[in-house]
Amino acid sequence: MFLKSLKAVVITTLAALSLSAFAAANDPLFINLSTDEPGRASMAINFGKHHFSSGHPLTIFLNDKAVMMGVKAGATKFSDQQQALSEVISSGALVIMCPMCLKQAGFTEADLIAGVKLGGPKITGDALFKDGTKTMSW
């Protein structure tokens, strides 16, 4: 009898945990983008675009090597990614630039492409810690 009760508790617990892993219809998506590999970056942005079009609010956080996708100096190498970022921004998604990463790369806020917001504790924190937010990293 004890094993039967234990089995029921374990099954119930696992079921509850697995259900909590699924996103609700409009849970926000926060993508941490740190790569400068064009293919990986396109995958991340397109993944976000797909879920954004399905009703999930989208934030893309550009940091580390991905800084180049959010600055005018990256227009040649990252033209496709900048076009995709511009599309999600114009549709209402939020693209945030890591301020420390921007500075370390030798750029300023004036170097950002149109629509990219300079991050900080409030803007980044509000997006990252919004209830139900799911995160992914590339």
mmCIF file of the C-alpha atoms, coordinates in Angstrom:
data_MODEL
# 
_entry.id   MODEL 
# 
loop_
_atom_site.group_PDB 
_atom_site.id 
_atom_site.type_symbol 
_atom_site.label_atom_id 
_atom_site.label_alt_id 
_atom_site.label_comp_id 
_atom_site.label_asym_id 
_atom_site.label_entity_id 
_atom_site.label_seq_id 
_atom_site.pdbx_PDB_ins_code 
_atom_site.Cartn_x 
_atom_site.Cartn_y 
_atom_site.Cartn_z 
_atom_site.occupancy 
_atom_site.B_iso_or_equiv 
_atom_site.pdbx_formal_charge 
_atom_site.auth_seq_id 
_atom_site.auth_comp_id 
_atom_site.auth_asym_id 
_atom_site.auth_atom_id 
_atom_site.pdbx_PDB_model_num 
ATOM 1   C CA . MET A 1 1   ? 0.000  0.000  0.000   1.00 0.00 ? 1   MET A CA 1 
ATOM 2   C CA . PHE A 1 2   ? 2.866  2.374  0.830   1.00 0.00 ? 2   PHE A CA 1 
ATOM 3   C CA . LEU A 1 3   ? 4.484  1.812  -2.595  1.00 0.00 ? 3   LEU A CA 1 
ATOM 4   C CA . LYS A 1 4   ? 1.178  2.463  -4.333  1.00 0.00 ? 4   LYS A CA 1 
ATOM 5   C CA . SER A 1 5   ? 0.767  5.773  -2.458  1.00 0.00 ? 5   SER A CA 1 
ATOM 6   C CA . LEU A 1 6   ? 4.372  6.734  -3.132  1.00 0.00 ? 6   LEU A CA 1 
ATOM 7   C CA . LYS A 1 7   ? 3.919  5.966  -6.822  1.00 0.00 ? 7   LYS A CA 1 
ATOM 8   C CA . ALA A 1 8   ? 0.809  8.176  -6.951  1.00 0.00 ? 8   ALA A CA 1 
ATOM 9   C CA . VAL A 1 9   ? 2.659  11.069 -5.293  1.00 0.00 ? 9   VAL A CA 1 
ATOM 10  C CA . VAL A 1 10  ? 5.610  10.761 -7.693  1.00 0.00 ? 10  VAL A CA 1 
ATOM 11  C CA . ILE A 1 11  ? 3.342  10.631 -10.759 1.00 0.00 ? 11  ILE A CA 1 
ATOM 12  C CA . THR A 1 12  ? 1.316  13.626 -9.556  1.00 0.00 ? 12  THR A CA 1 
ATOM 13  C CA . THR A 1 13  ? 4.472  15.630 -8.845  1.00 0.00 ? 13  THR A CA 1 
ATOM 14  C CA . LEU A 1 14  ? 5.998  14.833 -12.242 1.00 0.00 ? 14  LEU A CA 1 
ATOM 15  C CA . ALA A 1 15  ? 2.775  15.743 -14.020 1.00 0.00 ? 15  ALA A CA 1 
ATOM 16  C CA . ALA A 1 16  ? 2.598  19.094 -12.223 1.00 0.00 ? 16  ALA A CA 1 
ATOM 17  C CA . LEU A 1 17  ? 6.235  19.878 -13.018 1.00 0.00 ? 17  LEU A CA 1 
ATOM 18  C CA . SER A 1 18  ? 5.877  18.974 -16.681 1.00 0.00 ? 18  SER A CA 1 
ATOM 19  C CA . LEU A 1 19  ? 2.777  21.144 -17.070 1.00 0.00 ? 19  LEU A CA 1 
ATOM 20  C CA . SER A 1 20  ? 4.589  24.134 -15.583 1.00 0.00 ? 20  SER A CA 1 
ATOM 21  C CA . ALA A 1 21  ? 7.256  23.853 -18.288 1.00 0.00 ? 21  ALA A CA 1 
ATOM 22  C CA . PHE A 1 22  ? 4.786  24.746 -21.057 1.00 0.00 ? 22  PHE A CA 1 
ATOM 23  C CA . ALA A 1 23  ? 4.365  28.377 -22.013 1.00 0.00 ? 23  ALA A CA 1 
ATOM 24  C CA . ALA A 1 24  ? 0.989  30.003 -21.679 1.00 0.00 ? 24  ALA A CA 1 
ATOM 25  C CA . ALA A 1 25  ? -0.601 31.493 -24.780 1.00 0.00 ? 25  ALA A CA 1 
ATOM 26  C CA . ASN A 1 26  ? 1.169  34.819 -24.405 1.00 0.00 ? 26  ASN A CA 1 
ATOM 27  C CA . ASP A 1 27  ? 4.098  34.324 -22.031 1.00 0.00 ? 27  ASP A CA 1 
ATOM 28  C CA . PRO A 1 28  ? 6.918  36.752 -22.910 1.00 0.00 ? 28  PRO A CA 1 
ATOM 29  C CA . LEU A 1 29  ? 10.077 35.470 -24.592 1.00 0.00 ? 29  LEU A CA 1 
ATOM 30  C CA . PHE A 1 30  ? 13.483 36.950 -23.671 1.00 0.00 ? 30  PHE A CA 1 
ATOM 31  C CA . ILE A 1 31  ? 16.281 35.999 -26.051 1.00 0.00 ? 31  ILE A CA 1 
ATOM 32  C CA . ASN A 1 32  ? 19.837 36.513 -24.833 1.00 0.00 ? 32  ASN A CA 1 
ATOM 33  C CA . LEU A 1 33  ? 21.873 36.918 -28.030 1.00 0.00 ? 33  LEU A CA 1 
ATOM 34  C CA . SER A 1 34  ? 25.644 36.915 -27.562 1.00 0.00 ? 34  SER A CA 1 
ATOM 35  C CA . THR A 1 35  ? 26.954 35.289 -30.737 1.00 0.00 ? 35  THR A CA 1 
ATOM 36  C CA . ASP A 1 36  ? 28.428 37.045 -33.754 1.00 0.00 ? 36  ASP A CA 1 
ATOM 37  C CA . GLU A 1 37  ? 27.960 33.993 -35.961 1.00 0.00 ? 37  GLU A CA 1 
ATOM 38  C CA . PRO A 1 38  ? 25.458 35.127 -38.611 1.00 0.00 ? 38  PRO A CA 1 
ATOM 39  C CA . GLY A 1 39  ? 23.732 31.752 -38.922 1.00 0.00 ? 39  GLY A CA 1 
ATOM 40  C CA . ARG A 1 40  ? 23.212 31.311 -35.192 1.00 0.00 ? 40  ARG A CA 1 
ATOM 41  C CA . ALA A 1 41  ? 22.079 34.901 -34.814 1.00 0.00 ? 41  ALA A CA 1 
ATOM 42  C CA . SER A 1 42  ? 19.554 34.515 -37.639 1.00 0.00 ? 42  SER A CA 1 
ATOM 43  C CA . MET A 1 43  ? 18.244 31.369 -35.997 1.00 0.00 ? 43  MET A CA 1 
ATOM 44  C CA . ALA A 1 44  ? 17.707 33.214 -32.715 1.00 0.00 ? 44  ALA A CA 1 
ATOM 45  C CA . ILE A 1 45  ? 16.033 36.217 -34.310 1.00 0.00 ? 45  ILE A CA 1 
ATOM 46  C CA . ASN A 1 46  ? 13.795 34.073 -36.526 1.00 0.00 ? 46  ASN A CA 1 
ATOM 47  C CA . PHE A 1 47  ? 12.853 31.884 -33.563 1.00 0.00 ? 47  PHE A CA 1 
ATOM 48  C CA . GLY A 1 48  ? 11.808 35.044 -31.739 1.00 0.00 ? 48  GLY A CA 1 
ATOM 49  C CA . LYS A 1 49  ? 9.927  36.398 -34.766 1.00 0.00 ? 49  LYS A CA 1 
ATOM 50  C CA . HIS A 1 50  ? 7.955  33.171 -35.075 1.00 0.00 ? 50  HIS A CA 1 
ATOM 51  C CA . HIS A 1 51  ? 6.838  33.182 -31.454 1.00 0.00 ? 51  HIS A CA 1 
ATOM 52  C CA . PHE A 1 52  ? 6.243  36.940 -31.486 1.00 0.00 ? 52  PHE A CA 1 
ATOM 53  C CA . SER A 1 53  ? 3.865  36.467 -34.422 1.00 0.00 ? 53  SER A CA 1 
ATOM 54  C CA . SER A 1 54  ? 2.103  33.802 -32.328 1.00 0.00 ? 54  SER A CA 1 
ATOM 55  C CA . GLY A 1 55  ? 1.366  36.342 -29.587 1.00 0.00 ? 55  GLY A CA 1 
ATOM 56  C CA . HIS A 1 56  ? 4.383  36.091 -27.289 1.00 0.00 ? 56  HIS A CA 1 
ATOM 57  C CA . PRO A 1 57  ? 5.868  39.499 -26.398 1.00 0.00 ? 57  PRO A CA 1 
ATOM 58  C CA . LEU A 1 58  ? 9.509  39.465 -27.519 1.00 0.00 ? 58  LEU A CA 1 
ATOM 59  C CA . THR A 1 59  ? 12.686 40.979 -26.119 1.00 0.00 ? 59  THR A CA 1 
ATOM 60  C CA . ILE A 1 60  ? 16.070 40.403 -27.744 1.00 0.00 ? 60  ILE A CA 1 
ATOM 61  C CA . PHE A 1 61  ? 19.053 41.329 -25.568 1.00 0.00 ? 61  PHE A CA 1 
ATOM 62  C CA . LEU A 1 62  ? 22.214 42.016 -27.591 1.00 0.00 ? 62  LEU A CA 1 
ATOM 63  C CA . ASN A 1 63  ? 25.396 41.467 -25.617 1.00 0.00 ? 63  ASN A CA 1 
ATOM 64  C CA . ASP A 1 64  ? 28.997 40.312 -25.912 1.00 0.00 ? 64  ASP A CA 1 
ATOM 65  C CA . LYS A 1 65  ? 29.814 39.693 -29.597 1.00 0.00 ? 65  LYS A CA 1 
ATOM 66  C CA . ALA A 1 66  ? 26.220 40.368 -30.722 1.00 0.00 ? 66  ALA A CA 1 
ATOM 67  C CA . VAL A 1 67  ? 26.822 44.078 -30.127 1.00 0.00 ? 67  VAL A CA 1 
ATOM 68  C CA . MET A 1 68  ? 27.863 44.346 -33.782 1.00 0.00 ? 68  MET A CA 1 
ATOM 69  C CA . MET A 1 69  ? 24.344 43.418 -34.913 1.00 0.00 ? 69  MET A CA 1 
ATOM 70  C CA . GLY A 1 70  ? 22.911 46.431 -33.167 1.00 0.00 ? 70  GLY A CA 1 
ATOM 71  C CA . VAL A 1 71  ? 25.353 49.107 -34.325 1.00 0.00 ? 71  VAL A CA 1 
ATOM 72  C CA . LYS A 1 72  ? 25.634 50.919 -37.650 1.00 0.00 ? 72  LYS A CA 1 
ATOM 73  C CA . ALA A 1 73  ? 29.227 49.679 -38.082 1.00 0.00 ? 73  ALA A CA 1 
ATOM 74  C CA . GLY A 1 74  ? 27.884 46.137 -38.403 1.00 0.00 ? 74  GLY A CA 1 
ATOM 75  C CA . ALA A 1 75  ? 25.699 46.954 -41.418 1.00 0.00 ? 75  ALA A CA 1 
ATOM 76  C CA . THR A 1 76  ? 27.878 45.163 -43.960 1.00 0.00 ? 76  THR A CA 1 
ATOM 77  C CA . LYS A 1 77  ? 28.488 41.886 -42.162 1.00 0.00 ? 77  LYS A CA 1 
ATOM 78  C CA . PHE A 1 78  ? 25.102 41.730 -40.417 1.00 0.00 ? 78  PHE A CA 1 
ATOM 79  C CA . SER A 1 79  ? 22.736 43.296 -42.936 1.00 0.00 ? 79  SER A CA 1 
ATOM 80  C CA . ASP A 1 80  ? 20.289 40.361 -42.834 1.00 0.00 ? 80  ASP A CA 1 
ATOM 81  C CA . GLN A 1 81  ? 20.238 40.294 -39.037 1.00 0.00 ? 81  GLN A CA 1 
ATOM 82  C CA . GLN A 1 82  ? 19.818 44.076 -38.833 1.00 0.00 ? 82  GLN A CA 1 
ATOM 83  C CA . GLN A 1 83  ? 16.919 43.871 -41.281 1.00 0.00 ? 83  GLN A CA 1 
ATOM 84  C CA . ALA A 1 84  ? 15.277 41.158 -39.152 1.00 0.00 ? 84  ALA A CA 1 
ATOM 85  C CA . LEU A 1 85  ? 15.837 43.191 -35.971 1.00 0.00 ? 85  LEU A CA 1 
ATOM 86  C CA . SER A 1 86  ? 14.303 46.256 -37.650 1.00 0.00 ? 86  SER A CA 1 
ATOM 87  C CA . GLU A 1 87  ? 11.272 44.184 -38.637 1.00 0.00 ? 87  GLU A CA 1 
ATOM 88  C CA . VAL A 1 88  ? 10.617 42.925 -35.104 1.00 0.00 ? 88  VAL A CA 1 
ATOM 89  C CA . ILE A 1 89  ? 11.176 46.405 -33.669 1.00 0.00 ? 89  ILE A CA 1 
ATOM 90  C CA . SER A 1 90  ? 8.685  47.936 -36.110 1.00 0.00 ? 90  SER A CA 1 
ATOM 91  C CA . SER A 1 91  ? 6.200  45.221 -35.127 1.00 0.00 ? 91  SER A CA 1 
ATOM 92  C CA . GLY A 1 92  ? 6.507  46.112 -31.438 1.00 0.00 ? 92  GLY A CA 1 
ATOM 93  C CA . ALA A 1 93  ? 9.257  43.853 -30.107 1.00 0.00 ? 93  ALA A CA 1 
ATOM 94  C CA . LEU A 1 94  ? 11.918 45.251 -27.799 1.00 0.00 ? 94  LEU A CA 1 
ATOM 95  C CA . VAL A 1 95  ? 15.601 45.016 -28.733 1.00 0.00 ? 95  VAL A CA 1 
ATOM 96  C CA . ILE A 1 96  ? 17.947 46.005 -25.919 1.00 0.00 ? 96  ILE A CA 1 
ATOM 97  C CA . MET A 1 97  ? 21.680 46.657 -26.129 1.00 0.00 ? 97  MET A CA 1 
ATOM 98  C CA . CYS A 1 98  ? 23.936 45.793 -23.185 1.00 0.00 ? 98  CYS A CA 1 
ATOM 99  C CA . PRO A 1 99  ? 25.498 49.145 -22.244 1.00 0.00 ? 99  PRO A CA 1 
ATOM 100 C CA . MET A 1 100 ? 28.712 47.661 -20.823 1.00 0.00 ? 100 MET A CA 1 
ATOM 101 C CA . CYS A 1 101 ? 29.201 45.479 -23.892 1.00 0.00 ? 101 CYS A CA 1 
ATOM 102 C CA . LEU A 1 102 ? 28.565 48.451 -26.171 1.00 0.00 ? 102 LEU A CA 1 
ATOM 103 C CA . LYS A 1 103 ? 31.205 50.497 -24.354 1.00 0.00 ? 103 LYS A CA 1 
ATOM 104 C CA . GLN A 1 104 ? 33.725 47.623 -24.333 1.00 0.00 ? 104 GLN A CA 1 
ATOM 105 C CA . ALA A 1 105 ? 33.273 47.288 -28.103 1.00 0.00 ? 105 ALA A CA 1 
ATOM 106 C CA . GLY A 1 106 ? 34.144 50.970 -28.486 1.00 0.00 ? 106 GLY A CA 1 
ATOM 107 C CA . PHE A 1 107 ? 30.683 52.267 -29.369 1.00 0.00 ? 107 PHE A CA 1 
ATOM 108 C CA . THR A 1 108 ? 28.184 54.687 -27.833 1.00 0.00 ? 108 THR A CA 1 
ATOM 109 C CA . GLU A 1 109 ? 24.409 55.021 -27.852 1.00 0.00 ? 109 GLU A CA 1 
ATOM 110 C CA . ALA A 1 110 ? 24.721 57.228 -30.963 1.00 0.00 ? 110 ALA A CA 1 
ATOM 111 C CA . ASP A 1 111 ? 26.049 54.186 -32.861 1.00 0.00 ? 111 ASP A CA 1 
ATOM 112 C CA . LEU A 1 112 ? 22.899 52.088 -32.343 1.00 0.00 ? 112 LEU A CA 1 
ATOM 113 C CA . ILE A 1 113 ? 20.692 51.213 -35.299 1.00 0.00 ? 113 ILE A CA 1 
ATOM 114 C CA . ALA A 1 114 ? 17.208 52.720 -35.243 1.00 0.00 ? 114 ALA A CA 1 
ATOM 115 C CA . GLY A 1 115 ? 14.918 51.320 -32.573 1.00 0.00 ? 115 GLY A CA 1 
ATOM 116 C CA . VAL A 1 116 ? 17.503 49.522 -30.432 1.00 0.00 ? 116 VAL A CA 1 
ATOM 117 C CA . LYS A 1 117 ? 17.214 50.659 -26.804 1.00 0.00 ? 117 LYS A CA 1 
ATOM 118 C CA . LEU A 1 118 ? 20.182 51.037 -24.504 1.00 0.00 ? 118 LEU A CA 1 
ATOM 119 C CA . GLY A 1 119 ? 19.693 48.672 -21.583 1.00 0.00 ? 119 GLY A CA 1 
ATOM 120 C CA . GLY A 1 120 ? 19.959 49.318 -17.894 1.00 0.00 ? 120 GLY A CA 1 
ATOM 121 C CA . PRO A 1 121 ? 18.641 47.755 -14.700 1.00 0.00 ? 121 PRO A CA 1 
ATOM 122 C CA . LYS A 1 122 ? 15.088 49.032 -15.237 1.00 0.00 ? 122 LYS A CA 1 
ATOM 123 C CA . ILE A 1 123 ? 14.562 48.407 -18.956 1.00 0.00 ? 123 ILE A CA 1 
ATOM 124 C CA . THR A 1 124 ? 16.360 45.049 -18.989 1.00 0.00 ? 124 THR A CA 1 
ATOM 125 C CA . GLY A 1 125 ? 14.978 43.945 -15.626 1.00 0.00 ? 125 GLY A CA 1 
ATOM 126 C CA . ASP A 1 126 ? 11.403 44.833 -16.557 1.00 0.00 ? 126 ASP A CA 1 
ATOM 127 C CA . ALA A 1 127 ? 11.649 42.592 -19.633 1.00 0.00 ? 127 ALA A CA 1 
ATOM 128 C CA . LEU A 1 128 ? 13.559 39.740 -18.025 1.00 0.00 ? 128 LEU A CA 1 
ATOM 129 C CA . PHE A 1 129 ? 11.594 39.467 -14.789 1.00 0.00 ? 129 PHE A CA 1 
ATOM 130 C CA . LYS A 1 130 ? 8.075  39.919 -16.169 1.00 0.00 ? 130 LYS A CA 1 
ATOM 131 C CA . ASP A 1 131 ? 5.804  37.163 -14.865 1.00 0.00 ? 131 ASP A CA 1 
ATOM 132 C CA . GLY A 1 132 ? 5.858  34.062 -17.054 1.00 0.00 ? 132 GLY A CA 1 
ATOM 133 C CA . THR A 1 133 ? 8.899  35.103 -19.099 1.00 0.00 ? 133 THR A CA 1 
ATOM 134 C CA . LYS A 1 134 ? 10.743 32.295 -20.820 1.00 0.00 ? 134 LYS A CA 1 
ATOM 135 C CA . THR A 1 135 ? 14.408 32.769 -21.737 1.00 0.00 ? 135 THR A CA 1 
ATOM 136 C CA . MET A 1 136 ? 16.637 31.346 -24.431 1.00 0.00 ? 136 MET A CA 1 
ATOM 137 C CA . SER A 1 137 ? 20.280 32.002 -25.269 1.00 0.00 ? 137 SER A CA 1 
ATOM 138 C CA . TRP A 1 138 ? 22.318 31.908 -28.443 1.00 0.00 ? 138 TRP A CA 1 
# 
